[in-house]
CSV table of C-alpha atoms and ligand atoms in Angstrom, one decimal:
chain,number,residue,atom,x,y,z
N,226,UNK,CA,-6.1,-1.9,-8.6
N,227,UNK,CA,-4.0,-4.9,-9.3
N,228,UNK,CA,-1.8,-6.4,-6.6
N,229,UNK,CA,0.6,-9.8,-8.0
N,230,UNK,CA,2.5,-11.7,-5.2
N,231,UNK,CA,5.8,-13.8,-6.1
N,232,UNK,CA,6.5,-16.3,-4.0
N,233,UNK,CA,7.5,-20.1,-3.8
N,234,UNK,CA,4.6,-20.9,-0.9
N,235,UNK,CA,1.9,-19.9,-3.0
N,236,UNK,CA,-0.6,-21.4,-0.6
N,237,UNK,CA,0.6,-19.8,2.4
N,238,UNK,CA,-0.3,-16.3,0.6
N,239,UNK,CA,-3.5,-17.4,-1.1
N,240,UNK,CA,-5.0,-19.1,2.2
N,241,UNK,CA,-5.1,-15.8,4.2
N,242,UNK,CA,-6.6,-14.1,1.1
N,243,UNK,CA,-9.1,-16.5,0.3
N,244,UNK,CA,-10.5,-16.5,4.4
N,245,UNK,CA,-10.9,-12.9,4.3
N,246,UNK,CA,-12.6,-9.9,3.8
N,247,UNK,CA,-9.1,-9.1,0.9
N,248,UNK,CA,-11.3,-12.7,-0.4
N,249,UNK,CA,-14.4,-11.2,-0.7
N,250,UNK,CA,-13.2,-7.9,-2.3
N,251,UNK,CA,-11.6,-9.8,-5.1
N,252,UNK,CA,-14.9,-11.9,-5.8
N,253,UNK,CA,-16.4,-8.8,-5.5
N,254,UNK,CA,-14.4,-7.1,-8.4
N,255,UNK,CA,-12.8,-4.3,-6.2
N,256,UNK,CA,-9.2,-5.4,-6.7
N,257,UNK,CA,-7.4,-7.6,-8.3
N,258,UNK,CA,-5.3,-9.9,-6.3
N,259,UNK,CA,-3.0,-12.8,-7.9
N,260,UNK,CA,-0.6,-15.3,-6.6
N,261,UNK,CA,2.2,-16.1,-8.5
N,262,UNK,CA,4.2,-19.6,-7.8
N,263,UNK,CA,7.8,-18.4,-8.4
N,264,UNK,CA,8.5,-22.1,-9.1
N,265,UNK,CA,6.5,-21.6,-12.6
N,266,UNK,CA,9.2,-19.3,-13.7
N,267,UNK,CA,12.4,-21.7,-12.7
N,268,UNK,CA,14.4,-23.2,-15.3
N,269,UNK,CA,15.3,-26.7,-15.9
N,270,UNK,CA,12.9,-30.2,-14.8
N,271,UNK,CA,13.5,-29.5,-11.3
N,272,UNK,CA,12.4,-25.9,-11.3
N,273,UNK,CA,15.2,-24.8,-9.4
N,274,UNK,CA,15.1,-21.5,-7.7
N,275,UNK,CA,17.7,-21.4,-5.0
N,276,UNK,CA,21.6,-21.6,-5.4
N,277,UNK,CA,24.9,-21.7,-3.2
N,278,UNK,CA,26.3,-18.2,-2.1
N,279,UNK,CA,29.0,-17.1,-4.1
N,280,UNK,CA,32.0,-16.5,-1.9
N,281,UNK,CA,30.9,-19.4,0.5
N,282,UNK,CA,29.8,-19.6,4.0
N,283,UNK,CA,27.1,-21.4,3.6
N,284,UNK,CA,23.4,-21.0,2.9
N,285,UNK,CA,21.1,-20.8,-0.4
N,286,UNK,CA,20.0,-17.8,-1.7
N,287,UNK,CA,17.2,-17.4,-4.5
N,288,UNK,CA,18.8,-17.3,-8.1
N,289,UNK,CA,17.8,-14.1,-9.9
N,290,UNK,CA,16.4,-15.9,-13.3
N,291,UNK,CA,13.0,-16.9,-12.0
N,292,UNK,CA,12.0,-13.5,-10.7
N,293,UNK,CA,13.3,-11.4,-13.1
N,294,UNK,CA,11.2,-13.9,-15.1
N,295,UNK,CA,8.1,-13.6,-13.4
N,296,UNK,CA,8.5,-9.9,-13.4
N,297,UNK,CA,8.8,-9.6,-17.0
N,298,UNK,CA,5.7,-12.2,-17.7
N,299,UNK,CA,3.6,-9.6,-15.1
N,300,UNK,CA,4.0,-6.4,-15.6
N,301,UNK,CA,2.0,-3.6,-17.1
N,302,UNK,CA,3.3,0.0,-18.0
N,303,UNK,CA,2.4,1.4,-14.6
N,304,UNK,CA,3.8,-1.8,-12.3
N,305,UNK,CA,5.7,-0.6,-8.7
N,306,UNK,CA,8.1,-4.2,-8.4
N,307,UNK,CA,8.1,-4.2,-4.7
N,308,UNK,CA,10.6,-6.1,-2.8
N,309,UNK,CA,10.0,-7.1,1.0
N,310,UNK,CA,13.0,-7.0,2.7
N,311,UNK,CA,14.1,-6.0,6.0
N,312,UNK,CA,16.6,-3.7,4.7
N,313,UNK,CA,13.8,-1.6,3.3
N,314,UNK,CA,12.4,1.6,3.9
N,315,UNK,CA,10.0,1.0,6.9
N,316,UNK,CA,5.9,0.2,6.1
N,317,UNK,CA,3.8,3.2,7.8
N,318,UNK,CA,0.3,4.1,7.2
N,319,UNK,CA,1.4,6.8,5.0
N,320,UNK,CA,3.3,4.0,2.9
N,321,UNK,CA,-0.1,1.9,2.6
N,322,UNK,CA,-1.4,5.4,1.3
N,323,UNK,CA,1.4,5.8,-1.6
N,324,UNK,CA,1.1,2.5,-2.5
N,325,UNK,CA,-2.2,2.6,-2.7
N,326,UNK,CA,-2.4,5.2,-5.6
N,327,UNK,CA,-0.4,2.9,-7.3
N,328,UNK,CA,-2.7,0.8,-10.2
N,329,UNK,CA,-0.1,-2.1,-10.2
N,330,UNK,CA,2.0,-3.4,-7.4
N,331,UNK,CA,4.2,-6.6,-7.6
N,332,UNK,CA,5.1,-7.8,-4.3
N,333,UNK,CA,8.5,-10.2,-4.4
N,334,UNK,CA,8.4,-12.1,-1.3
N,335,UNK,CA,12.1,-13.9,-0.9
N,336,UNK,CA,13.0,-17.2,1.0
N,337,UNK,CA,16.2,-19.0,2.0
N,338,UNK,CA,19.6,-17.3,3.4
N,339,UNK,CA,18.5,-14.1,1.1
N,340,UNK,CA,17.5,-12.9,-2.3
N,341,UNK,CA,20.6,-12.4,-5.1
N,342,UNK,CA,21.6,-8.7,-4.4
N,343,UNK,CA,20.5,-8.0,-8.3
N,344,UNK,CA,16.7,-8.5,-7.7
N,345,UNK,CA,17.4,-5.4,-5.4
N,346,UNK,CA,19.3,-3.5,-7.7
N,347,UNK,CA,17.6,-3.7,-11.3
N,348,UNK,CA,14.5,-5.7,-10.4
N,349,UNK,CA,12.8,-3.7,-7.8
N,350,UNK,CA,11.6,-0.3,-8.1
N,351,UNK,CA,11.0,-0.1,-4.3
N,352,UNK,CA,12.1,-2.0,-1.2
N,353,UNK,CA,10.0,-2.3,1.8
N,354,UNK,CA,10.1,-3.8,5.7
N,355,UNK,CA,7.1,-4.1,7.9
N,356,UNK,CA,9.7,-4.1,10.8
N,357,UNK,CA,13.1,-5.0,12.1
N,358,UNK,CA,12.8,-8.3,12.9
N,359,UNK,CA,13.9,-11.5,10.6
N,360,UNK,CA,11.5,-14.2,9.4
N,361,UNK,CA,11.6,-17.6,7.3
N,362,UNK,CA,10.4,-15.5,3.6
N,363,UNK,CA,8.6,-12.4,3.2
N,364,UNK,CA,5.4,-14.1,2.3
N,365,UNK,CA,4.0,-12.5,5.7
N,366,UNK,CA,4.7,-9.1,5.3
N,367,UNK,CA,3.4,-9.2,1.7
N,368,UNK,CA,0.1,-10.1,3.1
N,369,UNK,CA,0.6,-7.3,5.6
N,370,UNK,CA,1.4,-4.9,2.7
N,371,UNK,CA,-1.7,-6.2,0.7
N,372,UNK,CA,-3.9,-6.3,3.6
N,373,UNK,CA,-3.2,-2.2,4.7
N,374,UNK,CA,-3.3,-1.1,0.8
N,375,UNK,CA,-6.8,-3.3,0.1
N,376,UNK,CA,-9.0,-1.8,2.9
N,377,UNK,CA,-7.9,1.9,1.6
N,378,UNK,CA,-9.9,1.4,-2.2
N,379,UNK,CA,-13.2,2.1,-1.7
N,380,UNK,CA,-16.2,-0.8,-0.8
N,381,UNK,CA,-14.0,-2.9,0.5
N,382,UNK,CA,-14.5,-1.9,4.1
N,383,UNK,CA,-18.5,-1.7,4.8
N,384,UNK,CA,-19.5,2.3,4.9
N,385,UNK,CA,-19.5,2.6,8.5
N,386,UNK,CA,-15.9,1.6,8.6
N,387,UNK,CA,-14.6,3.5,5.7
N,388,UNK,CA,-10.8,4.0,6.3
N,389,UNK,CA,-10.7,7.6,6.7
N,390,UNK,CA,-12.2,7.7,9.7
N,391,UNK,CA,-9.9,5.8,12.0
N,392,UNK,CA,-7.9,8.1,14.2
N,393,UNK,CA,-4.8,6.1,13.4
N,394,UNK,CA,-5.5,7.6,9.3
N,395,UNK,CA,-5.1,11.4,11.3
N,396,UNK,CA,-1.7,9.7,13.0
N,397,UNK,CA,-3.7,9.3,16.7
N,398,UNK,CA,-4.2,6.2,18.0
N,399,UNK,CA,-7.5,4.6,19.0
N,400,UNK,CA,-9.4,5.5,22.1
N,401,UNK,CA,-11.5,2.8,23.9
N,402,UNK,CA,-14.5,0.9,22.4
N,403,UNK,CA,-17.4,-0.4,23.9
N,404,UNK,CA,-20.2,-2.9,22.8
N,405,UNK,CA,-23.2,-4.4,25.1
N,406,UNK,CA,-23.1,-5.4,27.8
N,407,UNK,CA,-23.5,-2.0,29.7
N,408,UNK,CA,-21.6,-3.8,32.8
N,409,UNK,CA,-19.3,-6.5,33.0
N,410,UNK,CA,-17.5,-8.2,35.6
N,411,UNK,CA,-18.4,-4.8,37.1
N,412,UNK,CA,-16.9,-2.6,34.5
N,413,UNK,CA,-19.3,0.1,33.0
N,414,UNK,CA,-19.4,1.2,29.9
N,415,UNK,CA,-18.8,5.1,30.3
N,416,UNK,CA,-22.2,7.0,30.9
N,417,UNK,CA,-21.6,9.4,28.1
N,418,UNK,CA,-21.4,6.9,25.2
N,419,UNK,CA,-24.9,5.9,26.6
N,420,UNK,CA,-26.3,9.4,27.0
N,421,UNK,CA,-27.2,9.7,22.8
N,422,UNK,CA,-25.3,13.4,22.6
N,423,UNK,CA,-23.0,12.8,19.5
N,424,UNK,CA,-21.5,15.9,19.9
N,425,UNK,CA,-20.3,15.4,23.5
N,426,UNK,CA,-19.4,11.6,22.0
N,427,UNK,CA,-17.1,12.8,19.4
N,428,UNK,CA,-15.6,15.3,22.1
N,429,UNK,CA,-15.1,12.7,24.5
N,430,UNK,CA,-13.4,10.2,22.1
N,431,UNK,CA,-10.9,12.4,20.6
N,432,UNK,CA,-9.9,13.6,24.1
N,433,UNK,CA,-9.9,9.6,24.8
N,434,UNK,CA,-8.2,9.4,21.7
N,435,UNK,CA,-5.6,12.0,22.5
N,436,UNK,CA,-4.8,11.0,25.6
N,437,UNK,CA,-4.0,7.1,24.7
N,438,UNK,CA,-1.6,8.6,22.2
N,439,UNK,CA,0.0,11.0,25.0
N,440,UNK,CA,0.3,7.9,27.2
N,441,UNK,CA,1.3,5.1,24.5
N,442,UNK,CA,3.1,7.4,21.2
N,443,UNK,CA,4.3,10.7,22.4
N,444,UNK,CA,5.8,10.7,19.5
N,445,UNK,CA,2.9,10.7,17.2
N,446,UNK,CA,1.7,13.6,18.5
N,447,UNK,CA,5.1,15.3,17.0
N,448,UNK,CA,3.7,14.8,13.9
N,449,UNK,CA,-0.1,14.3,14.0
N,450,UNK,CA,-2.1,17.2,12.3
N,451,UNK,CA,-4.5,19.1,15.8
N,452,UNK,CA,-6.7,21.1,15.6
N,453,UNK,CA,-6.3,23.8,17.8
N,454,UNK,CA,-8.7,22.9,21.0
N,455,UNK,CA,-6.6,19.3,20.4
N,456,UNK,CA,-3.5,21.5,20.6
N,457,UNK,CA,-4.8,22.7,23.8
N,458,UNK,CA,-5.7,19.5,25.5
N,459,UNK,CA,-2.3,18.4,25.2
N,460,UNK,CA,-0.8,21.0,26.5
N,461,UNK,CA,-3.3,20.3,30.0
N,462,UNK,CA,-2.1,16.9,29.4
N,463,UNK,CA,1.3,18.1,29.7
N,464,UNK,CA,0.5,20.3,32.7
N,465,UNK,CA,-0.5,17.4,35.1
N,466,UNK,CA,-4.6,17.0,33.8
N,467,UNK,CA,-6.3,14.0,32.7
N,468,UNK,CA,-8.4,12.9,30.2
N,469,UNK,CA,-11.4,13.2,32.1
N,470,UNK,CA,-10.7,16.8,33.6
N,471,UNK,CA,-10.3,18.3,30.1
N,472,UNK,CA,-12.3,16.8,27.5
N,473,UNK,CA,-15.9,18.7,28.5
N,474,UNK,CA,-14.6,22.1,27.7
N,475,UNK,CA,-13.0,21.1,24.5
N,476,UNK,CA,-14.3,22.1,21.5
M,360,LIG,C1,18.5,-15.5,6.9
M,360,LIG,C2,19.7,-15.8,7.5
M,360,LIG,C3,20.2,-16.9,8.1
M,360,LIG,C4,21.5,-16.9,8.6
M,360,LIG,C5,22.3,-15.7,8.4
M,360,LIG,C6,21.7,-14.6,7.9
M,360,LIG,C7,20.5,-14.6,7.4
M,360,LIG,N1,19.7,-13.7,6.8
M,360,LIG,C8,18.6,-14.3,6.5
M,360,LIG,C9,17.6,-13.5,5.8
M,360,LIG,O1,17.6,-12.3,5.7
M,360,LIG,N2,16.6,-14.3,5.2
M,360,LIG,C10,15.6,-13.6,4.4
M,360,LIG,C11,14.3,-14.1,4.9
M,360,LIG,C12,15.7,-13.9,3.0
M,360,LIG,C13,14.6,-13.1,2.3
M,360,LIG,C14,13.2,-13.3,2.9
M,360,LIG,N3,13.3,-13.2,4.3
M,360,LIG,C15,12.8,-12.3,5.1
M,360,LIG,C16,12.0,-11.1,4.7
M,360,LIG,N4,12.9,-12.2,6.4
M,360,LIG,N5,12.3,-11.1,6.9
M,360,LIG,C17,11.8,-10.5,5.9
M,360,LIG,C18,11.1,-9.2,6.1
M,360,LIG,C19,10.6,-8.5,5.0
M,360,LIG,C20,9.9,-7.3,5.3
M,360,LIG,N6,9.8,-6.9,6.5
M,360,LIG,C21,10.3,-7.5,7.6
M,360,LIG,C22,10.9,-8.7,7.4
């Protein structure tokens, strides 16, 4: 997989990569990860890519040229031109997945007051928003987009932490995690994570698992696929019971 990011701070994207594990994947040969400075694709010997707003009121916004420029300079046959934009449709796990079985993303991250409104019409194939909220470029949520598709292609998570497993992938969130010591500041790790029975393990963190969700994301639970004993612990849940009252009879 191939994953090219635009932007004007090239080294505000490539820092982040380079530190991390999306680093070692790319030395590794597992994906394929380029920044792009957008200012390489701006016209003229200052390499201008911003411009007054038609219309007036103030602020710059980034000229179309350079990225349709860029764009046509990186893409394959099979390129997604992704565009991260508040306006876009909102970044979910399921998102990461799709994007994922794509072999070539571009990520456009814009800057300034806003992006020309043609980059969005004939430019990008897809628009995408890691969450309402309004920051200085969308160099941040490109790394968040690259960052949730990476760890999905295969080897680049260790084994043990293969993607699948995470209860978020099934739409749950996480139940509580425990490393040594056994006790601290008089906190115990719960008995049955020491007691070495995996199968009473695995019952106890999906129940754990299940009830975080119940307390935290109701609403993931709408759409999250149980199995029917799961179905059934819920529905104690919902009836008044804890976690703890439930989870030893559950299959
Ligand atoms: C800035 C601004 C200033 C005054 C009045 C209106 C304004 N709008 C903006 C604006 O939207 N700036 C954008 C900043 C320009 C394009 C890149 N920017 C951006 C991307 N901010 N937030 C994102 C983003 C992308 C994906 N998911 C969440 C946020």
């Amino acid at each position: 997989m191939r994953i090219d990011i635009v932007t004007l701070f090239p080294r505000m994207v490539e820092g982040p990569i380079a530190e991390s594990i999306l680093g070692r994947a790319r030395e590794r040969g597992l994906i394929d990860i380029r920044v792009v400075n957008l200012r390489e694709y701006a016209e003229g010997r200052h390499r201008v890519a911003d411009d007054y707003q038609f219309g007036g009121g103030g602020g710059m916004v980034l000229k179309p040229e350079p990225l349709f420029a860029a764009v046509e300079a990186l893409r394959t046959p099979r390129a997604r031109v992704v565009l991260l934009d508040p306006r876009g449709r909102r970044f979910t796990q399921e998102i990461a997945r799709e994007l994922g079985a794509v072999a070539h993303l571009i990520l456009l991250a814009g800057r300034y007051e806003g992006v020309d409104e043609r980059v969005s019409t004939a430019l990008a194939d897809d628009e995408v928003s890691i969450g309402d909220y309004v920051l200085t470029g969308g160099e941040l949520p490109a790394l968040v987009v690259t960052d949730a598709v990476a760890r999905l292609i295969p080897g680049v998570l260790g084994d043990a932490a293969a993607a699948g497993q995470d209860s978020f992938a099934r739409g749950l969130l996480e139940g509580p995690q425990y490393t040594r010591p056994e006790e601290f500041h008089g906190m115990r790790v719960p008995d049955v994570l020491l007691s070495g029975d995996h199968q009473m393990i695995a019952r106890w963190r999906r129940a754990q698992a299940l009830w975080r969700t119940w307390q935290r994301r109701p609403d993931l639970l709408e759409t999250a696929e149980l199995t029917p004993a799961e179905q059934k612990l819920v529905e104690e849940f919902r009836r008044g019971k804890g976690p703890d009252e439930s989870w030893m009879r559950s299959a």
